[in-house]
């Protein structure tokens, strides 16, 4: 059943006296290259935006417009946390994602009273939290974080494309697409590839998995509907 993204979780928290509610989401967890980026957002109580929704459901140009609307709002508080590919390989992607989330929360100018997190709980975490599966589809606070995280990371990947143009990072943003695997097989890994990810180590096997539909869905390309300080 379709449920409109709104403030149901935020209203429940405010009803029990919680004032500053942050939403947090990440971008780039499933990519084969580049950083994982988390964003934390505290929206004003009377916040409204006619187009804000889960970033994956937004066209790239709409997502960019919303991003600029969000960061231009003087009453909105936001921050990002970034963990690069070297650290991802060192500590694994789950720990790196959680590290980016904690960094984003720590960078907020106002400490939150409660945090709404997209997905599963983050342990340990410095503030009370509510984990919401597909939270960016239900909570506008999380949706705002998803937009900021995605636009930020996509901008970084476009910059990386200038350094490593042969990989076409501006097109696939480092995700496991057929184009990316072809380039990876042709040129090998570059400095921003996650070498602990099996498709980076064995790009030909991953490519064969994409071309042959009978193989495991894990090797199919992630379809991105559109596009987006240092590591803590």
Short mmCIF file of N, CA and C in Angstrom, two decimals, residues 54-181:
data_model
loop_
_atom_site.label_atom_id
_atom_site.label_comp_id
_atom_site.label_asym_id
_atom_site.label_seq_id
_atom_site.Cartn_x
_atom_site.Cartn_y
_atom_site.Cartn_z
N UNK A 54 11.82 10.50 -1.08
CA UNK A 54 12.99 9.61 -1.13
C UNK A 54 13.83 9.97 -2.35
N UNK A 55 15.13 10.18 -2.15
CA UNK A 55 16.00 10.65 -3.24
C UNK A 55 16.01 9.70 -4.43
N UNK A 56 15.83 8.40 -4.18
CA UNK A 56 15.87 7.42 -5.28
C UNK A 56 14.66 7.56 -6.19
N UNK A 57 13.59 8.21 -5.72
CA UNK A 57 12.39 8.38 -6.52
C UNK A 57 12.35 9.71 -7.26
N UNK A 58 13.43 10.49 -7.13
CA UNK A 58 13.46 11.82 -7.72
C UNK A 58 14.35 11.85 -8.95
N UNK A 59 13.92 12.60 -9.95
CA UNK A 59 14.78 12.82 -11.12
C UNK A 59 15.99 13.63 -10.69
N UNK A 60 17.13 13.45 -11.35
CA UNK A 60 18.36 14.14 -10.93
C UNK A 60 18.21 15.65 -10.81
N UNK A 61 17.54 16.26 -11.79
CA UNK A 61 17.42 17.71 -11.75
C UNK A 61 16.52 18.17 -10.60
N UNK A 62 15.49 17.38 -10.29
CA UNK A 62 14.61 17.72 -9.15
C UNK A 62 15.38 17.56 -7.84
N UNK A 63 16.16 16.48 -7.74
CA UNK A 63 16.95 16.25 -6.54
C UNK A 63 17.93 17.39 -6.31
N UNK A 64 18.57 17.88 -7.36
CA UNK A 64 19.51 19.00 -7.24
C UNK A 64 18.79 20.26 -6.76
N UNK A 65 17.60 20.52 -7.29
CA UNK A 65 16.83 21.70 -6.88
C UNK A 65 16.46 21.61 -5.40
N UNK A 66 16.02 20.43 -4.97
CA UNK A 66 15.65 20.25 -3.57
C UNK A 66 16.87 20.44 -2.67
N UNK A 67 18.00 19.88 -3.09
CA UNK A 67 19.24 20.03 -2.32
C UNK A 67 19.55 21.51 -2.08
N UNK A 68 19.47 22.32 -3.13
CA UNK A 68 19.78 23.74 -2.98
C UNK A 68 18.73 24.45 -2.13
N UNK A 69 17.47 24.03 -2.24
CA UNK A 69 16.43 24.58 -1.36
C UNK A 69 16.75 24.27 0.10
N UNK A 70 17.16 23.05 0.37
CA UNK A 70 17.42 22.63 1.75
C UNK A 70 18.59 23.40 2.35
N UNK A 71 19.72 23.43 1.65
CA UNK A 71 20.91 24.06 2.23
C UNK A 71 20.78 25.58 2.30
N UNK A 72 19.82 26.16 1.55
CA UNK A 72 19.59 27.60 1.60
C UNK A 72 18.66 28.01 2.74
N UNK A 73 18.02 27.04 3.38
CA UNK A 73 17.08 27.31 4.47
C UNK A 73 17.87 27.62 5.75
N UNK A 74 17.79 28.85 6.21
CA UNK A 74 18.58 29.27 7.37
C UNK A 74 18.16 28.58 8.66
N UNK A 75 16.93 28.07 8.71
CA UNK A 75 16.44 27.40 9.92
C UNK A 75 16.75 25.91 9.93
N UNK A 76 17.21 25.39 8.82
CA UNK A 76 17.51 23.96 8.71
C UNK A 76 18.96 23.72 9.12
N UNK A 77 19.20 22.65 9.87
CA UNK A 77 20.56 22.27 10.27
C UNK A 77 20.95 20.99 9.54
N UNK A 78 22.14 20.97 8.94
CA UNK A 78 22.56 19.77 8.23
C UNK A 78 24.08 19.63 8.30
N UNK A 79 24.54 18.40 8.13
CA UNK A 79 25.97 18.10 8.11
C UNK A 79 26.17 16.78 7.40
N UNK A 80 27.37 16.55 6.91
CA UNK A 80 27.69 15.29 6.26
C UNK A 80 28.90 14.65 6.91
N UNK A 81 28.97 13.33 6.83
CA UNK A 81 30.14 12.56 7.24
C UNK A 81 30.58 11.70 6.08
N UNK A 82 31.86 11.65 5.82
CA UNK A 82 32.39 10.95 4.65
C UNK A 82 33.49 9.98 5.07
N UNK A 83 33.40 8.75 4.60
CA UNK A 83 34.44 7.76 4.83
C UNK A 83 34.91 7.26 3.47
N UNK A 84 36.20 7.33 3.22
CA UNK A 84 36.71 7.02 1.89
C UNK A 84 36.92 5.51 1.67
N UNK A 85 37.30 5.17 0.45
CA UNK A 85 37.40 3.76 0.06
C UNK A 85 38.51 3.02 0.82
N UNK A 86 39.57 3.73 1.17
CA UNK A 86 40.66 3.10 1.92
C UNK A 86 40.16 2.64 3.29
N UNK A 87 39.42 3.51 3.95
CA UNK A 87 38.88 3.16 5.26
C UNK A 87 37.81 2.08 5.15
N UNK A 88 37.02 2.13 4.08
CA UNK A 88 36.01 1.08 3.85
C UNK A 88 36.68 -0.28 3.75
N UNK A 89 37.77 -0.36 3.01
CA UNK A 89 38.51 -1.62 2.89
C UNK A 89 39.11 -2.05 4.22
N UNK A 90 39.49 -1.09 5.03
CA UNK A 90 40.16 -1.40 6.30
C UNK A 90 39.19 -1.93 7.35
N UNK A 91 37.99 -1.33 7.44
CA UNK A 91 37.09 -1.67 8.56
C UNK A 91 35.81 -2.36 8.11
N UNK A 92 35.54 -2.47 6.86
CA UNK A 92 34.38 -3.03 6.16
C UNK A 92 33.28 -1.99 5.99
N UNK A 93 32.39 -2.22 5.03
CA UNK A 93 31.42 -1.20 4.61
C UNK A 93 30.38 -0.91 5.69
N UNK A 94 29.99 -1.90 6.47
CA UNK A 94 28.99 -1.63 7.52
C UNK A 94 29.56 -0.69 8.57
N UNK A 95 30.76 -1.00 9.06
CA UNK A 95 31.38 -0.14 10.07
C UNK A 95 31.67 1.25 9.49
N UNK A 96 32.07 1.30 8.22
CA UNK A 96 32.35 2.58 7.58
C UNK A 96 31.07 3.42 7.46
N UNK A 97 29.96 2.77 7.12
CA UNK A 97 28.68 3.48 7.03
C UNK A 97 28.29 4.05 8.39
N UNK A 98 28.42 3.24 9.42
CA UNK A 98 28.09 3.71 10.77
C UNK A 98 29.02 4.83 11.21
N UNK A 99 30.29 4.74 10.83
CA UNK A 99 31.24 5.80 11.16
C UNK A 99 30.85 7.11 10.48
N UNK A 100 30.44 7.03 9.22
CA UNK A 100 30.00 8.23 8.50
C UNK A 100 28.76 8.83 9.14
N UNK A 101 27.83 7.98 9.59
CA UNK A 101 26.62 8.46 10.25
C UNK A 101 26.94 9.16 11.57
N UNK A 102 27.83 8.56 12.36
CA UNK A 102 28.21 9.19 13.63
C UNK A 102 28.93 10.51 13.38
N UNK A 103 29.75 10.57 12.32
CA UNK A 103 30.45 11.81 12.00
C UNK A 103 29.48 12.90 11.58
N UNK A 104 28.46 12.54 10.81
CA UNK A 104 27.47 13.53 10.38
C UNK A 104 26.70 14.10 11.57
N UNK A 105 26.28 13.22 12.48
CA UNK A 105 25.56 13.67 13.67
C UNK A 105 26.44 14.57 14.53
N UNK A 106 27.70 14.20 14.70
CA UNK A 106 28.62 14.98 15.52
C UNK A 106 28.88 16.36 14.94
N UNK A 107 28.74 16.51 13.63
CA UNK A 107 29.03 17.78 12.96
C UNK A 107 27.85 18.75 12.96
N UNK A 108 26.67 18.31 13.40
CA UNK A 108 25.51 19.21 13.45
C UNK A 108 25.78 20.35 14.43
N UNK A 109 25.32 21.54 14.08
CA UNK A 109 25.53 22.70 14.95
C UNK A 109 24.65 22.65 16.19
N UNK A 110 23.56 21.88 16.14
CA UNK A 110 22.68 21.68 17.29
C UNK A 110 22.61 20.19 17.57
N UNK A 111 22.96 19.72 18.76
CA UNK A 111 22.85 18.28 19.04
C UNK A 111 21.39 17.85 19.08
N UNK A 112 21.05 16.76 18.42
CA UNK A 112 19.65 16.31 18.41
C UNK A 112 19.25 15.66 19.73
N UNK A 113 17.95 15.67 20.00
CA UNK A 113 17.41 14.94 21.15
C UNK A 113 17.10 13.50 20.77
N UNK A 114 16.84 13.27 19.48
CA UNK A 114 16.51 11.94 19.00
C UNK A 114 16.86 11.88 17.52
N UNK A 115 17.22 10.70 17.05
CA UNK A 115 17.63 10.53 15.65
C UNK A 115 16.77 9.46 14.98
N UNK A 116 16.25 9.78 13.81
CA UNK A 116 15.56 8.81 12.96
C UNK A 116 16.55 8.32 11.92
N UNK A 117 16.81 7.02 11.92
CA UNK A 117 17.83 6.44 11.05
C UNK A 117 17.18 5.56 9.99
N UNK A 118 17.59 5.74 8.76
CA UNK A 118 17.10 4.88 7.69
C UNK A 118 17.74 3.50 7.80
N UNK A 119 16.90 2.47 7.90
CA UNK A 119 17.42 1.11 7.95
C UNK A 119 17.43 0.53 9.35
N UNK A 120 18.53 -0.12 9.71
CA UNK A 120 18.65 -0.82 10.98
C UNK A 120 19.34 0.05 12.02
N UNK A 121 19.22 -0.28 13.31
CA UNK A 121 19.88 0.52 14.36
C UNK A 121 21.39 0.56 14.17
N UNK A 122 21.99 1.67 14.61
CA UNK A 122 23.44 1.84 14.59
C UNK A 122 23.94 1.72 16.03
N UNK A 123 24.81 0.75 16.25
CA UNK A 123 25.31 0.49 17.61
C UNK A 123 26.84 0.41 17.56
N UNK A 124 27.53 1.23 18.40
CA UNK A 124 26.99 2.23 19.32
C UNK A 124 26.60 3.50 18.60
N UNK A 125 25.79 4.33 19.28
CA UNK A 125 25.37 5.61 18.72
C UNK A 125 25.20 6.60 19.85
N UNK A 126 25.59 7.85 19.65
CA UNK A 126 25.66 8.80 20.77
C UNK A 126 24.33 9.40 21.21
N UNK A 127 23.24 9.16 20.47
CA UNK A 127 21.94 9.74 20.81
C UNK A 127 20.85 8.68 20.73
N UNK A 128 19.73 8.89 21.42
CA UNK A 128 18.59 7.98 21.26
C UNK A 128 18.19 7.91 19.79
N UNK A 129 17.80 6.72 19.36
CA UNK A 129 17.51 6.54 17.94
C UNK A 129 16.27 5.70 17.71
N UNK A 130 15.65 5.92 16.57
CA UNK A 130 14.60 5.05 16.05
C UNK A 130 14.99 4.65 14.64
N UNK A 131 15.16 3.37 14.41
CA UNK A 131 15.52 2.88 13.08
C UNK A 131 14.24 2.59 12.31
N UNK A 132 14.18 3.07 11.08
CA UNK A 132 12.98 2.93 10.24
C UNK A 132 13.38 2.29 8.92
N UNK A 133 12.94 1.07 8.68
CA UNK A 133 13.20 0.42 7.40
C UNK A 133 12.55 1.23 6.28
N UNK A 134 13.30 1.50 5.21
CA UNK A 134 12.82 2.37 4.13
C UNK A 134 12.37 3.72 4.68
N UNK A 135 13.10 4.21 5.66
CA UNK A 135 12.71 5.45 6.33
C UNK A 135 12.63 6.64 5.41
N UNK A 136 13.43 6.65 4.33
CA UNK A 136 13.39 7.79 3.41
C UNK A 136 12.08 7.83 2.62
N UNK A 137 11.29 6.76 2.68
CA UNK A 137 9.97 6.74 2.04
C UNK A 137 8.87 7.21 2.98
N UNK A 138 9.14 7.24 4.30
CA UNK A 138 8.12 7.53 5.29
C UNK A 138 8.36 8.82 6.06
N UNK A 139 9.62 9.18 6.27
CA UNK A 139 9.96 10.35 7.08
C UNK A 139 10.58 11.43 6.20
N UNK A 140 10.00 12.63 6.22
CA UNK A 140 10.56 13.73 5.44
C UNK A 140 11.92 14.16 5.98
N UNK A 141 12.15 13.98 7.27
CA UNK A 141 13.46 14.32 7.83
C UNK A 141 14.53 13.40 7.28
N UNK A 142 14.23 12.10 7.22
CA UNK A 142 15.18 11.16 6.62
C UNK A 142 15.31 11.41 5.12
N UNK A 143 14.19 11.73 4.46
CA UNK A 143 14.23 12.01 3.02
C UNK A 143 15.14 13.20 2.72
N UNK A 144 15.09 14.22 3.56
CA UNK A 144 15.97 15.38 3.37
C UNK A 144 17.43 14.96 3.49
N UNK A 145 17.72 14.09 4.47
CA UNK A 145 19.08 13.58 4.62
C UNK A 145 19.50 12.76 3.41
N UNK A 146 18.57 11.98 2.87
CA UNK A 146 18.90 11.15 1.71
C UNK A 146 19.25 12.00 0.50
N UNK A 147 18.55 13.11 0.32
CA UNK A 147 18.84 14.01 -0.81
C UNK A 147 20.22 14.64 -0.64
N UNK A 148 20.51 15.14 0.55
CA UNK A 148 21.80 15.80 0.77
C UNK A 148 22.95 14.80 0.63
N UNK A 149 22.78 13.59 1.16
CA UNK A 149 23.83 12.58 1.03
C UNK A 149 24.07 12.21 -0.42
N UNK A 150 22.98 12.00 -1.17
CA UNK A 150 23.11 11.56 -2.56
C UNK A 150 23.73 12.63 -3.45
N UNK A 151 23.25 13.87 -3.31
CA UNK A 151 23.78 14.95 -4.15
C UNK A 151 25.24 15.22 -3.81
N UNK A 152 25.58 15.17 -2.53
CA UNK A 152 26.97 15.37 -2.11
C UNK A 152 27.87 14.30 -2.72
N UNK A 153 27.46 13.03 -2.61
CA UNK A 153 28.31 11.95 -3.12
C UNK A 153 28.41 12.00 -4.64
N UNK A 154 27.29 12.28 -5.31
CA UNK A 154 27.33 12.33 -6.77
C UNK A 154 28.27 13.43 -7.27
N UNK A 155 28.28 14.56 -6.56
CA UNK A 155 29.21 15.63 -6.93
C UNK A 155 30.66 15.17 -6.76
N UNK A 156 30.92 14.42 -5.70
CA UNK A 156 32.27 13.88 -5.49
C UNK A 156 32.65 12.92 -6.61
N UNK A 157 31.71 12.09 -7.03
CA UNK A 157 32.03 11.12 -8.09
C UNK A 157 32.25 11.80 -9.43
N UNK A 158 31.55 12.91 -9.67
CA UNK A 158 31.82 13.67 -10.90
C UNK A 158 33.23 14.26 -10.85
N UNK A 159 33.63 14.72 -9.67
CA UNK A 159 35.00 15.23 -9.53
C UNK A 159 36.02 14.11 -9.76
N UNK A 160 35.75 12.93 -9.21
CA UNK A 160 36.66 11.80 -9.43
C UNK A 160 36.74 11.44 -10.91
N UNK A 161 35.66 11.66 -11.64
CA UNK A 161 35.66 11.36 -13.07
C UNK A 161 36.69 12.22 -13.80
N UNK A 162 36.91 13.44 -13.30
CA UNK A 162 37.93 14.29 -13.90
C UNK A 162 39.33 13.75 -13.69
N UNK A 163 39.55 13.05 -12.58
CA UNK A 163 40.85 12.46 -12.28
C UNK A 163 41.04 11.11 -12.97
N UNK A 164 39.94 10.37 -13.10
CA UNK A 164 40.00 9.03 -13.69
C UNK A 164 38.93 8.90 -14.79
N UNK A 165 39.07 9.66 -15.89
CA UNK A 165 38.00 9.72 -16.91
C UNK A 165 37.71 8.39 -17.58
N UNK A 166 38.69 7.49 -17.60
CA UNK A 166 38.49 6.22 -18.31
C UNK A 166 37.43 5.34 -17.67
N UNK A 167 37.07 5.61 -16.40
CA UNK A 167 36.08 4.76 -15.71
C UNK A 167 34.65 5.29 -15.82
N UNK A 168 34.45 6.49 -16.35
CA UNK A 168 33.11 7.05 -16.55
C UNK A 168 32.31 7.16 -15.24
N UNK A 169 32.98 7.57 -14.16
CA UNK A 169 32.30 7.65 -12.86
C UNK A 169 31.10 8.60 -12.86
N UNK A 170 31.12 9.61 -13.72
CA UNK A 170 30.01 10.56 -13.75
C UNK A 170 28.72 9.90 -14.23
N UNK A 171 28.85 8.77 -14.95
CA UNK A 171 27.67 8.09 -15.47
C UNK A 171 27.08 7.09 -14.47
N UNK A 172 27.92 6.29 -13.83
CA UNK A 172 27.40 5.23 -12.96
C UNK A 172 27.65 5.47 -11.47
N UNK A 173 28.40 6.53 -11.16
CA UNK A 173 28.67 6.93 -9.76
C UNK A 173 29.36 5.82 -8.94
N UNK A 174 30.04 4.91 -9.62
CA UNK A 174 30.78 3.87 -8.92
C UNK A 174 29.98 2.61 -8.64
N UNK A 175 28.72 2.56 -9.05
CA UNK A 175 27.90 1.37 -8.78
C UNK A 175 28.22 0.24 -9.77
N UNK A 176 27.69 -0.92 -9.48
CA UNK A 176 28.01 -2.13 -10.24
C UNK A 176 27.14 -2.22 -11.50
N UNK A 177 27.44 -1.37 -12.48
CA UNK A 177 26.75 -1.42 -13.75
C UNK A 177 27.62 -2.16 -14.77
N UNK A 178 27.01 -2.52 -15.88
CA UNK A 178 27.77 -3.22 -16.92
C UNK A 178 28.90 -2.33 -17.44
N UNK A 179 28.62 -1.04 -17.64
CA UNK A 179 29.65 -0.12 -18.11
C UNK A 179 30.82 -0.07 -17.13
N UNK A 180 30.52 0.04 -15.84
CA UNK A 180 31.58 0.11 -14.84
C UNK A 180 32.43 -1.16 -14.85
N UNK A 181 31.79 -2.32 -14.92
CA UNK A 181 32.54 -3.58 -14.92
C UNK A 181 33.38 -3.74 -16.18
#
